[in-house]
Structure formats: structure tokens, C-alpha cells
């Protein structure tokens, strides 16, 4: 299995960005694990999610990551 | 009284093609464009507004579309980072004008595309932002942090409606008229969840850029060619001022693209 971690920031709940990203992961045959999730407390506060994606092939993972970057996902540097 | 920034179309023309509307082969009629722009200026001036003019610059034909200069809230001006190099040359001229008129410029990071009021419109206290064709979704996050407001990011999926202001127009009563198919499914759902009432514009009328309207209280200045929308808005108590905009639609713009609010909001 092939995996990558992405991070999402912003009004990702109100904008349905998080929902869209999780739907795309599952639709493309991959799976996810939510590593960290912080929800903004006030209206203007932004939220944060760190999600580990696991895909059946590197090709599926690469295509998925490219699409998710367009939706605002960031791939943090590997430690 | 609202202040509006316009730019005379002295150098306007179709000199490149950066959206599906533009065709250098077809071009725009210069004198007719000047006449249509003057008609818009006079109409806006006759309503409750004060018109400011930024000097046009040679070789920057799209500078006439001032909505893409940036986003202004109070005395803060967030300039655009244009996606296409053809338009990037406009930015220093808009910034200079804004600073000369007392606005504080706040730059976004260079690597984030953001095309100002074209992709960022307030409805009540929520800032709706479009992304994909011109602005990046990452720029929305930065704008939200700067302004400390809720930003609803919506993906645009029809290249004919490449900016938010081509398919989404907030009204002062909290409602919005829009062309739903310009947005993806999630964007449509997010908008429906955050807008009190939505007025759907049919595709035939949306193609006339009818959502690209300047709203000044109960007055709405919009391109001609949307009789059903005009009837709907009139029945809701708005006064519609229809403008011939054919020469600007050839470049993918109309009334709203030709106008930037100074500011769009006093505060958030």
C-alpha cells in the first residue's frame, strides 16, 4: 500500500472542502485516517485537519494528491 | 453614498485570449465599447454613488475591468495576484492609485493567485470566494486570516463563468441571484447553506452576464438580455437599469467587472 499525509486549513467545514476531499479519497479507491483535527471555535476561526491517505497504487495516490492540492490540500515535508 | 472605481476604456481591446469569451479574430469595436462604458458610468453616477477614475495605461487593455484590481475593506486594500502575465502589469498602477487615495496595501504571498473582487463577494458578513480558473483556494484562507471573517470557498466548474462575479450576485436583503451550474455540487451545497434565499438565473440569461451586476441599494445595474431576471428583481422591489455591454462581454466582462467598490465593505 502507498500512503501520503495531507493537511487542510481554512473554513474547510463550512465550505464543505473537507467533505469533498474525503469523498474524493474514497471514490478513487483509497482510504483515510484522520491523524489530527482542530475545529475553529468562533465564526472567523479556521479549522485544521491532518489526514493520512492510503492508496492501492502509487499512480492512484499521485493522481489523488494532484487533485487534492487543487482543493487546498498541502503535503507537509516528511520528517 | 458608495464610491466606485472605474477605468476609462482608452486602451481596451481584445489583444490576447485568456478566457473562452475572448477572440482576437472577432475583436471588440472600440467606439461602441467607449459608448457602452460611458453609458455605464453615467448610469452609476445618476444613482447614489461617487465615481473615481484610475488612469488607463497603454498595453493593459483589461485594466478597464477594475473589479479585478483587488479587494477593499475599510481602508485596507488587498491587491490581486493575477494568474495570467497579460494582466499582472495592472497591479502596480492600481496599487499606486489606492495608496494615493489613502488605502493601506496588504499583499498576499506572491505564490497565491487572487483576482480581487472578481472572486470575492460579501453577502452579509460572509465572504464568498470562487477558485480554480483564476484564484487559488489557498488565497481565500489568507484573505480570511487578514480580514478575520468567515470565507466560503466554492469551486467554479464552467470556464465561461471563470470569476465568481460572473455567476453570483449578492443583494442587500441577504438574498443572492446566481447561476447554479457554474459551481460544483459542493459549492452549490455550501452556498445554499449560507444564503437566506437564492434566485436562480437560467443559462440563457446567465450567458448575457446578467449576474455581473452592480448593486447600489435598491438599484441594480446589469447587462441587457435577462428579461426574466429583471422581472423577478422588479417584483422584489428593485429598480433594474439594463446596459448594452456587448463589447465587454466579448472579453468576458460586463457591469460588475468594470466596477470596484471603494470599499466593498466598511468593516467585517
PDB file of C-alpha atoms in Angstrom, chain B:
ATOM      1  CA  UNK B   1     -23.208  57.102  -0.961  1.00  0.00           C
ATOM      2  CA  UNK B   2     -20.990  54.356  -2.398  1.00  0.00           C
ATOM      3  CA  UNK B   3     -17.684  55.130  -4.053  1.00  0.00           C
ATOM      4  CA  UNK B   4     -16.873  53.186  -7.194  1.00  0.00           C
ATOM      5  CA  UNK B   5     -13.618  52.803  -9.091  1.00  0.00           C
ATOM      6  CA  UNK B   6     -13.777  52.697 -12.878  1.00  0.00           C
ATOM      7  CA  UNK B   7     -11.129  52.885 -15.603  1.00  0.00           C
ATOM      8  CA  UNK B   8     -11.842  54.566 -18.955  1.00  0.00           C
ATOM      9  CA  UNK B   9     -11.572  52.159 -21.915  1.00  0.00           C
ATOM     10  CA  UNK B  10      -8.991  54.234 -23.829  1.00  0.00           C
ATOM     11  CA  UNK B  11      -6.771  51.186 -24.411  1.00  0.00           C
ATOM     12  CA  UNK B  12      -9.430  48.497 -24.233  1.00  0.00           C
ATOM     13  CA  UNK B  13      -9.414  45.769 -26.866  1.00  0.00           C
ATOM     14  CA  UNK B  14      -9.121  42.013 -27.338  1.00  0.00           C
ATOM     15  CA  UNK B  15      -5.343  41.662 -27.608  1.00  0.00           C
ATOM     16  CA  UNK B  16      -4.979  38.176 -26.110  1.00  0.00           C
ATOM     17  CA  UNK B  17      -7.199  35.224 -25.219  1.00  0.00           C
ATOM     18  CA  UNK B  18      -7.314  34.181 -21.568  1.00  0.00           C
ATOM     19  CA  UNK B  19     -10.949  33.073 -21.276  1.00  0.00           C
ATOM     20  CA  UNK B  20     -13.451  31.371 -23.598  1.00  0.00           C
ATOM     21  CA  UNK B  21     -15.163  34.652 -24.496  1.00  0.00           C
ATOM     22  CA  UNK B  22     -12.092  36.304 -25.975  1.00  0.00           C
ATOM     23  CA  UNK B  23     -11.331  36.075 -29.672  1.00  0.00           C
ATOM     24  CA  UNK B  24      -8.682  38.258 -31.232  1.00  0.00           C
ATOM     25  CA  UNK B  25     -10.128  37.418 -34.623  1.00  0.00           C
ATOM     26  CA  UNK B  26     -13.523  38.811 -33.657  1.00  0.00           C
ATOM     27  CA  UNK B  27     -12.215  41.714 -31.573  1.00  0.00           C
ATOM     28  CA  UNK B  28     -14.244  44.483 -29.969  1.00  0.00           C
ATOM     29  CA  UNK B  29     -15.488  47.670 -31.605  1.00  0.00           C
ATOM     30  CA  UNK B  30     -13.572  50.454 -29.897  1.00  0.00           C
ATOM     31  CA  UNK B  31     -16.037  53.302 -30.367  1.00  0.00           C
ATOM     32  CA  UNK B  32     -19.002  51.161 -29.363  1.00  0.00           C
ATOM     33  CA  UNK B  33     -17.106  49.978 -26.275  1.00  0.00           C
ATOM     34  CA  UNK B  34     -16.404  53.590 -25.294  1.00  0.00           C
ATOM     35  CA  UNK B  35     -20.065  54.445 -25.770  1.00  0.00           C
ATOM     36  CA  UNK B  36     -21.198  51.469 -23.660  1.00  0.00           C
ATOM     37  CA  UNK B  37     -18.700  52.276 -20.910  1.00  0.00           C
ATOM     38  CA  UNK B  38     -19.808  55.919 -20.867  1.00  0.00           C
ATOM     39  CA  UNK B  39     -23.405  54.761 -20.588  1.00  0.00           C
ATOM     40  CA  UNK B  40     -22.474  52.624 -17.608  1.00  0.00           C
ATOM     41  CA  UNK B  41     -20.544  55.474 -15.979  1.00  0.00           C
ATOM     42  CA  UNK B  42     -23.439  57.876 -16.407  1.00  0.00           C
ATOM     43  CA  UNK B  43     -25.952  55.365 -15.079  1.00  0.00           C
ATOM     44  CA  UNK B  44     -23.860  54.655 -11.993  1.00  0.00           C
ATOM     45  CA  UNK B  45     -23.257  58.376 -11.447  1.00  0.00           C
ATOM     46  CA  UNK B  46     -27.001  59.049 -11.610  1.00  0.00           C
ATOM     47  CA  UNK B  47     -27.556  56.644  -8.731  1.00  0.00           C
ATOM     48  CA  UNK B  48     -26.339  57.049  -5.174  1.00  0.00           C
ATOM     49  CA  UNK B  49     -22.632  56.769  -5.982  1.00  0.00           C
ATOM     50  CA  UNK B  50     -19.440  58.742  -6.478  1.00  0.00           C
ATOM     51  CA  UNK B  51     -17.284  57.679  -9.408  1.00  0.00           C
ATOM     52  CA  UNK B  52     -13.494  57.628  -9.166  1.00  0.00           C
ATOM     53  CA  UNK B  53     -11.354  57.015 -12.232  1.00  0.00           C
ATOM     54  CA  UNK B  54      -7.977  55.301 -12.340  1.00  0.00           C
ATOM     55  CA  UNK B  55      -5.927  56.437 -15.357  1.00  0.00           C
ATOM     56  CA  UNK B  56      -5.814  53.763 -18.086  1.00  0.00           C
ATOM     57  CA  UNK B  57      -2.433  52.537 -19.294  1.00  0.00           C
ATOM     58  CA  UNK B  58      -1.295  51.540 -22.780  1.00  0.00           C
ATOM     59  CA  UNK B  59      -0.751  47.819 -23.402  1.00  0.00           C
ATOM     60  CA  UNK B  60      -3.041  46.948 -20.475  1.00  0.00           C
ATOM     61  CA  UNK B  61      -6.382  46.527 -22.267  1.00  0.00           C
ATOM     62  CA  UNK B  62      -8.119  44.715 -19.400  1.00  0.00           C
ATOM     63  CA  UNK B  63      -7.339  47.412 -16.839  1.00  0.00           C
ATOM     64  CA  UNK B  64     -10.856  48.609 -17.607  1.00  0.00           C
ATOM     65  CA  UNK B  65     -12.067  45.648 -15.504  1.00  0.00           C
ATOM     66  CA  UNK B  66     -11.341  47.295 -12.171  1.00  0.00           C
ATOM     67  CA  UNK B  67     -13.162  44.642 -10.106  1.00  0.00           C
ATOM     68  CA  UNK B  68     -10.007  42.602 -10.535  1.00  0.00           C
ATOM     69  CA  UNK B  69      -7.770  45.281  -9.008  1.00  0.00           C
ATOM     70  CA  UNK B  70      -8.180  43.744  -5.593  1.00  0.00           C
ATOM     71  CA  UNK B  71     -10.488  43.610  -2.578  1.00  0.00           C
ATOM     72  CA  UNK B  72     -11.088  46.646  -0.399  1.00  0.00           C
ATOM     73  CA  UNK B  73     -12.456  46.501   3.135  1.00  0.00           C
ATOM     74  CA  UNK B  74     -12.454  49.735   5.106  1.00  0.00           C
ATOM     75  CA  UNK B  75      -9.130  51.376   4.222  1.00  0.00           C
ATOM     76  CA  UNK B  76      -7.404  48.038   3.628  1.00  0.00           C
ATOM     77  CA  UNK B  77      -6.641  47.122   0.034  1.00  0.00           C
ATOM     78  CA  UNK B  78      -5.666  43.544  -0.820  1.00  0.00           C
ATOM     79  CA  UNK B  79      -4.256  43.713  -4.363  1.00  0.00           C
ATOM     80  CA  UNK B  80      -4.740  40.957  -6.866  1.00  0.00           C
ATOM     81  CA  UNK B  81      -2.021  38.497  -7.776  1.00  0.00           C
ATOM     82  CA  UNK B  82      -3.116  37.910 -11.352  1.00  0.00           C
ATOM     83  CA  UNK B  83      -2.866  34.374 -12.725  1.00  0.00           C
ATOM     84  CA  UNK B  84      -2.057  35.473 -16.261  1.00  0.00           C
ATOM     85  CA  UNK B  85       1.035  37.566 -17.011  1.00  0.00           C
ATOM     86  CA  UNK B  86      -1.047  39.519 -19.525  1.00  0.00           C
ATOM     87  CA  UNK B  87      -2.804  41.186 -16.603  1.00  0.00           C
ATOM     88  CA  UNK B  88      -0.035  41.253 -13.998  1.00  0.00           C
ATOM     89  CA  UNK B  89       1.165  44.646 -15.243  1.00  0.00           C
ATOM     90  CA  UNK B  90      -2.022  46.268 -13.970  1.00  0.00           C
ATOM     91  CA  UNK B  91      -1.201  45.667 -10.319  1.00  0.00           C
ATOM     92  CA  UNK B  92       1.349  48.489  -9.745  1.00  0.00           C
ATOM     93  CA  UNK B  93      -0.963  51.084 -11.262  1.00  0.00           C
ATOM     94  CA  UNK B  94      -3.921  50.027  -9.119  1.00  0.00           C
ATOM     95  CA  UNK B  95      -1.739  49.893  -6.015  1.00  0.00           C
ATOM     96  CA  UNK B  96      -0.348  53.366  -6.653  1.00  0.00           C
ATOM     97  CA  UNK B  97      -3.825  54.817  -7.133  1.00  0.00           C
ATOM     98  CA  UNK B  98      -5.143  53.144  -3.990  1.00  0.00           C
ATOM     99  CA  UNK B  99      -2.196  54.310  -1.875  1.00  0.00           C
ATOM    100  CA  UNK B 100      -2.501  57.857  -3.231  1.00  0.00           C
ATOM    101  CA  UNK B 101      -6.103  57.779  -2.070  1.00  0.00           C
ATOM    102  CA  UNK B 102      -5.315  56.725   1.471  1.00  0.00           C
ATOM    103  CA  UNK B 103      -5.639  52.949   1.322  1.00  0.00           C
ATOM    104  CA  UNK B 104      -3.228  50.635   3.110  1.00  0.00           C
ATOM    105  CA  UNK B 105      -1.951  47.915   0.813  1.00  0.00           C
ATOM    106  CA  UNK B 106      -1.771  44.429   2.286  1.00  0.00           C
ATOM    107  CA  UNK B 107      -0.102  41.946  -0.045  1.00  0.00           C
ATOM    108  CA  UNK B 108      -0.876  38.274  -0.207  1.00  0.00           C
ATOM    109  CA  UNK B 109       2.080  35.911  -0.689  1.00  0.00           C
ATOM    110  CA  UNK B 110       3.358  36.046  -4.285  1.00  0.00           C
ATOM    111  CA  UNK B 111       2.650  32.365  -4.887  1.00  0.00           C
ATOM    112  CA  UNK B 112      -1.103  32.667  -4.271  1.00  0.00           C
ATOM    113  CA  UNK B 113      -3.277  33.699  -7.175  1.00  0.00           C
ATOM    114  CA  UNK B 114      -6.120  36.008  -6.189  1.00  0.00           C
ATOM    115  CA  UNK B 115      -8.190  38.178  -8.508  1.00  0.00           C
ATOM    116  CA  UNK B 116      -9.830  40.543  -6.068  1.00  0.00           C
ATOM    117  CA  UNK B 117     -13.486  41.446  -6.096  1.00  0.00           C
ATOM    118  CA  UNK B 118     -13.900  39.332  -9.208  1.00  0.00           C
ATOM    119  CA  UNK B 119     -13.615  36.268  -6.992  1.00  0.00           C
ATOM    120  CA  UNK B 120     -14.549  37.666  -3.570  1.00  0.00           C
ATOM    121  CA  UNK B 121     -18.008  38.988  -2.748  1.00  0.00           C
ATOM    122  CA  UNK B 122     -19.613  39.611   0.629  1.00  0.00           C
ATOM    123  CA  UNK B 123     -23.133  38.537   1.424  1.00  0.00           C
ATOM    124  CA  UNK B 124     -23.913  39.858   4.886  1.00  0.00           C
ATOM    125  CA  UNK B 125     -20.797  39.103   6.953  1.00  0.00           C
ATOM    126  CA  UNK B 126     -19.719  36.099   4.919  1.00  0.00           C
ATOM    127  CA  UNK B 127     -17.140  36.424   2.171  1.00  0.00           C
ATOM    128  CA  UNK B 128     -17.851  34.075  -0.732  1.00  0.00           C
ATOM    129  CA  UNK B 129     -14.783  33.275  -2.795  1.00  0.00           C
ATOM    130  CA  UNK B 130     -14.520  31.432  -6.091  1.00  0.00           C
ATOM    131  CA  UNK B 131     -11.497  29.359  -7.100  1.00  0.00           C
ATOM    132  CA  UNK B 132      -9.892  27.273  -9.789  1.00  0.00           C
ATOM    133  CA  UNK B 133      -9.824  29.261 -13.034  1.00  0.00           C
ATOM    134  CA  UNK B 134      -8.219  32.430 -11.626  1.00  0.00           C
ATOM    135  CA  UNK B 135      -7.904  32.471  -7.828  1.00  0.00           C
ATOM    136  CA  UNK B 136      -6.378  29.693  -5.722  1.00  0.00           C
ATOM    137  CA  UNK B 137      -8.313  28.322  -2.768  1.00  0.00           C
ATOM    138  CA  UNK B 138      -5.198  28.903  -0.640  1.00  0.00           C
ATOM    139  CA  UNK B 139      -5.579  32.647  -1.215  1.00  0.00           C
ATOM    140  CA  UNK B 140      -9.015  32.509   0.410  1.00  0.00           C
ATOM    141  CA  UNK B 141      -7.504  31.250   3.615  1.00  0.00           C
ATOM    142  CA  UNK B 142      -5.022  34.112   3.622  1.00  0.00           C
ATOM    143  CA  UNK B 143      -7.769  36.669   2.973  1.00  0.00           C
ATOM    144  CA  UNK B 144      -9.866  35.177   5.775  1.00  0.00           C
ATOM    145  CA  UNK B 145      -6.942  35.469   8.182  1.00  0.00           C
ATOM    146  CA  UNK B 146      -6.324  39.083   7.174  1.00  0.00           C
ATOM    147  CA  UNK B 147      -9.947  40.171   7.473  1.00  0.00           C
ATOM    148  CA  UNK B 148     -10.972  37.837  10.312  1.00  0.00           C
ATOM    149  CA  UNK B 149     -14.173  36.763   8.611  1.00  0.00           C
ATOM    150  CA  UNK B 150     -15.894  33.568   7.528  1.00  0.00           C
ATOM    151  CA  UNK B 151     -14.849  32.656   3.993  1.00  0.00           C
ATOM    152  CA  UNK B 152     -16.890  30.196   1.963  1.00  0.00           C
ATOM    153  CA  UNK B 153     -14.680  28.832  -0.818  1.00  0.00           C
ATOM    154  CA  UNK B 154     -16.560  27.498  -3.814  1.00  0.00           C
ATOM    155  CA  UNK B 155     -15.170  25.748  -6.869  1.00  0.00           C
ATOM    156  CA  UNK B 156     -16.087  27.147 -10.272  1.00  0.00           C
ATOM    157  CA  UNK B 157     -16.501  24.442 -12.916  1.00  0.00           C
ATOM    158  CA  UNK B 158     -17.710  26.196 -16.089  1.00  0.00           C
ATOM    159  CA  UNK B 159     -14.878  28.117 -17.800  1.00  0.00           C
ATOM    160  CA  UNK B 160     -17.367  30.623 -19.236  1.00  0.00           C
ATOM    161  CA  UNK B 161     -18.012  31.718 -15.657  1.00  0.00           C
ATOM    162  CA  UNK B 162     -14.394  31.916 -14.608  1.00  0.00           C
ATOM    163  CA  UNK B 163     -14.819  34.530 -11.867  1.00  0.00           C
ATOM    164  CA  UNK B 164     -17.332  34.433  -9.016  1.00  0.00           C
ATOM    165  CA  UNK B 165     -18.825  37.773 -10.068  1.00  0.00           C
ATOM    166  CA  UNK B 166     -19.878  36.303 -13.418  1.00  0.00           C
ATOM    167  CA  UNK B 167     -22.312  33.885 -11.763  1.00  0.00           C
ATOM    168  CA  UNK B 168     -23.094  35.128  -8.227  1.00  0.00           C
ATOM    169  CA  UNK B 169     -24.549  38.479  -7.156  1.00  0.00           C
ATOM    170  CA  UNK B 170     -25.426  39.268  -3.520  1.00  0.00           C
ATOM    171  CA  UNK B 171     -28.333  41.580  -2.764  1.00  0.00           C
ATOM    172  CA  UNK B 172     -28.661  43.831   0.305  1.00  0.00           C
ATOM    173  CA  UNK B 173     -31.600  41.826   1.692  1.00  0.00           C
ATOM    174  CA  UNK B 174     -29.308  38.814   2.130  1.00  0.00           C
ATOM    175  CA  UNK B 175     -30.507  37.002  -0.971  1.00  0.00           C
ATOM    176  CA  UNK B 176     -28.315  36.210  -3.968  1.00  0.00           C
ATOM    177  CA  UNK B 177     -29.017  35.696  -7.632  1.00  0.00           C
ATOM    178  CA  UNK B 178     -26.789  33.095  -9.224  1.00  0.00           C
ATOM    179  CA  UNK B 179     -26.251  30.578 -11.988  1.00  0.00           C
ATOM    180  CA  UNK B 180     -26.019  27.303 -10.031  1.00  0.00           C
ATOM    181  CA  UNK B 181     -24.364  25.201 -12.747  1.00  0.00           C
ATOM    182  CA  UNK B 182     -21.298  27.421 -12.623  1.00  0.00           C
ATOM    183  CA  UNK B 183     -20.434  25.723  -9.308  1.00  0.00           C
ATOM    184  CA  UNK B 184     -19.618  22.141  -8.426  1.00  0.00           C
ATOM    185  CA  UNK B 185     -22.006  20.135  -6.267  1.00  0.00           C
ATOM    186  CA  UNK B 186     -20.201  21.000  -3.027  1.00  0.00           C
ATOM    187  CA  UNK B 187     -20.072  24.682  -3.861  1.00  0.00           C
ATOM    188  CA  UNK B 188     -23.788  24.696  -4.563  1.00  0.00           C
ATOM    189  CA  UNK B 189     -24.470  22.999  -1.238  1.00  0.00           C
ATOM    190  CA  UNK B 190     -22.198  25.390   0.673  1.00  0.00           C
ATOM    191  CA  UNK B 191     -23.897  28.395  -0.908  1.00  0.00           C
ATOM    192  CA  UNK B 192     -27.373  27.035  -0.179  1.00  0.00           C
ATOM    193  CA  UNK B 193     -26.362  26.523   3.464  1.00  0.00           C
ATOM    194  CA  UNK B 194     -25.148  30.112   3.909  1.00  0.00           C
ATOM    195  CA  UNK B 195     -27.533  32.253   1.867  1.00  0.00           C
ATOM    196  CA  UNK B 196     -31.029  33.106   3.080  1.00  0.00           C
ATOM    197  CA  UNK B 197     -32.636  32.972  -0.336  1.00  0.00           C
ATOM    198  CA  UNK B 198     -31.331  32.160  -3.792  1.00  0.00           C
ATOM    199  CA  UNK B 199     -32.707  33.359  -7.100  1.00  0.00           C
ATOM    200  CA  UNK B 200     -31.722  31.012  -9.919  1.00  0.00           C
ATOM    201  CA  UNK B 201     -30.753  32.585 -13.229  1.00  0.00           C
ATOM    202  CA  UNK B 202     -31.429  30.455 -16.286  1.00  0.00           C
ATOM    203  CA  UNK B 203     -28.479  29.621 -18.524  1.00  0.00           C
ATOM    204  CA  UNK B 204     -29.647  31.676 -21.486  1.00  0.00           C
ATOM    205  CA  UNK B 205     -29.738  34.794 -19.311  1.00  0.00           C
ATOM    206  CA  UNK B 206     -26.570  33.921 -17.411  1.00  0.00           C
ATOM    207  CA  UNK B 207     -24.743  33.827 -20.758  1.00  0.00           C
ATOM    208  CA  UNK B 208     -25.597  37.509 -21.102  1.00  0.00           C
ATOM    209  CA  UNK B 209     -23.574  38.099 -17.912  1.00  0.00           C
ATOM    210  CA  UNK B 210     -26.753  39.033 -16.063  1.00  0.00           C
ATOM    211  CA  UNK B 211     -25.163  38.083 -12.715  1.00  0.00           C
ATOM    212  CA  UNK B 212     -22.361  40.566 -13.422  1.00  0.00           C
ATOM    213  CA  UNK B 213     -24.346  43.384 -11.855  1.00  0.00           C
ATOM    214  CA  UNK B 214     -23.595  46.401  -9.699  1.00  0.00           C
ATOM    215  CA  UNK B 215     -25.997  46.627  -6.766  1.00  0.00           C
ATOM    216  CA  UNK B 216     -26.478  50.032  -5.155  1.00  0.00           C
ATOM    217  CA  UNK B 217     -29.204  49.702  -2.543  1.00  0.00           C
ATOM    218  CA  UNK B 218     -32.441  49.062  -4.426  1.00  0.00           C
ATOM    219  CA  UNK B 219     -30.835  49.855  -7.791  1.00  0.00           C
ATOM    220  CA  UNK B 220     -29.274  47.091  -9.881  1.00  0.00           C
ATOM    221  CA  UNK B 221     -27.167  47.933 -12.924  1.00  0.00           C
ATOM    222  CA  UNK B 222     -26.887  44.853 -15.145  1.00  0.00           C
ATOM    223  CA  UNK B 223     -26.341  43.913 -18.778  1.00  0.00           C
ATOM    224  CA  UNK B 224     -29.368  43.774 -21.033  1.00  0.00           C
ATOM    225  CA  UNK B 225     -30.609  40.366 -22.142  1.00  0.00           C
ATOM    226  CA  UNK B 226     -32.170  38.958 -18.983  1.00  0.00           C
ATOM    227  CA  UNK B 227     -35.897  39.805 -19.092  1.00  0.00           C
ATOM    228  CA  UNK B 228     -36.934  37.043 -16.709  1.00  0.00           C
ATOM    229  CA  UNK B 229     -34.378  38.028 -14.096  1.00  0.00           C
ATOM    230  CA  UNK B 230     -35.307  41.691 -14.436  1.00  0.00           C
ATOM    231  CA  UNK B 231     -38.955  40.782 -13.902  1.00  0.00           C
ATOM    232  CA  UNK B 232     -38.099  38.745 -10.803  1.00  0.00           C
ATOM    233  CA  UNK B 233     -35.950  41.511  -9.339  1.00  0.00           C
ATOM    234  CA  UNK B 234     -38.510  44.189 -10.174  1.00  0.00           C
ATOM    235  CA  UNK B 235     -41.226  42.170  -8.429  1.00  0.00           C
ATOM    236  CA  UNK B 236     -38.983  42.131  -5.358  1.00  0.00           C
ATOM    237  CA  UNK B 237     -38.847  45.926  -5.347  1.00  0.00           C
ATOM    238  CA  UNK B 238     -35.540  46.506  -7.117  1.00  0.00           C
ATOM    239  CA  UNK B 239     -35.041  49.050  -9.901  1.00  0.00           C
ATOM    240  CA  UNK B 240     -33.144  47.446 -12.778  1.00  0.00           C
ATOM    241  CA  UNK B 241     -31.002  49.539 -15.098  1.00  0.00           C
ATOM    242  CA  UNK B 242     -30.152  47.452 -18.153  1.00  0.00           C
ATOM    243  CA  UNK B 243     -26.999  48.326 -20.049  1.00  0.00           C
ATOM    244  CA  UNK B 244     -25.711  47.364 -23.502  1.00  0.00           C
ATOM    245  CA  UNK B 245     -22.453  45.536 -22.770  1.00  0.00           C
ATOM    246  CA  UNK B 246     -21.789  43.542 -25.943  1.00  0.00           C
ATOM    247  CA  UNK B 247     -18.247  44.826 -26.492  1.00  0.00           C
ATOM    248  CA  UNK B 248     -17.128  43.982 -22.965  1.00  0.00           C
ATOM    249  CA  UNK B 249     -18.826  40.583 -22.899  1.00  0.00           C
ATOM    250  CA  UNK B 250     -16.533  39.792 -25.832  1.00  0.00           C
ATOM    251  CA  UNK B 251     -13.712  39.952 -23.272  1.00  0.00           C
ATOM    252  CA  UNK B 252     -15.645  38.085 -20.576  1.00  0.00           C
ATOM    253  CA  UNK B 253     -16.781  41.059 -18.539  1.00  0.00           C
ATOM    254  CA  UNK B 254     -19.705  43.407 -18.003  1.00  0.00           C
ATOM    255  CA  UNK B 255     -21.072  45.919 -15.474  1.00  0.00           C
ATOM    256  CA  UNK B 256     -19.583  44.449 -12.318  1.00  0.00           C
ATOM    257  CA  UNK B 257     -16.235  43.573 -13.856  1.00  0.00           C
ATOM    258  CA  UNK B 258     -15.984  47.230 -14.882  1.00  0.00           C
ATOM    259  CA  UNK B 259     -16.596  48.425 -11.309  1.00  0.00           C
ATOM    260  CA  UNK B 260     -14.837  48.045  -7.963  1.00  0.00           C
ATOM    261  CA  UNK B 261     -16.396  49.151  -4.710  1.00  0.00           C
ATOM    262  CA  UNK B 262     -14.365  51.567  -2.572  1.00  0.00           C
ATOM    263  CA  UNK B 263     -14.701  49.768  -0.244  1.00  0.00           C
ATOM    264  CA  UNK B 264     -16.800  46.660  -0.783  1.00  0.00           C
ATOM    265  CA  UNK B 265     -17.391  46.629   2.991  1.00  0.00           C
ATOM    266  CA  UNK B 266     -16.686  49.251   5.640  1.00  0.00           C
ATOM    267  CA  UNK B 267     -15.763  46.546   8.156  1.00  0.00           C
ATOM    268  CA  UNK B 268     -16.285  42.885   8.978  1.00  0.00           C
TER     269      UNK B 268
END
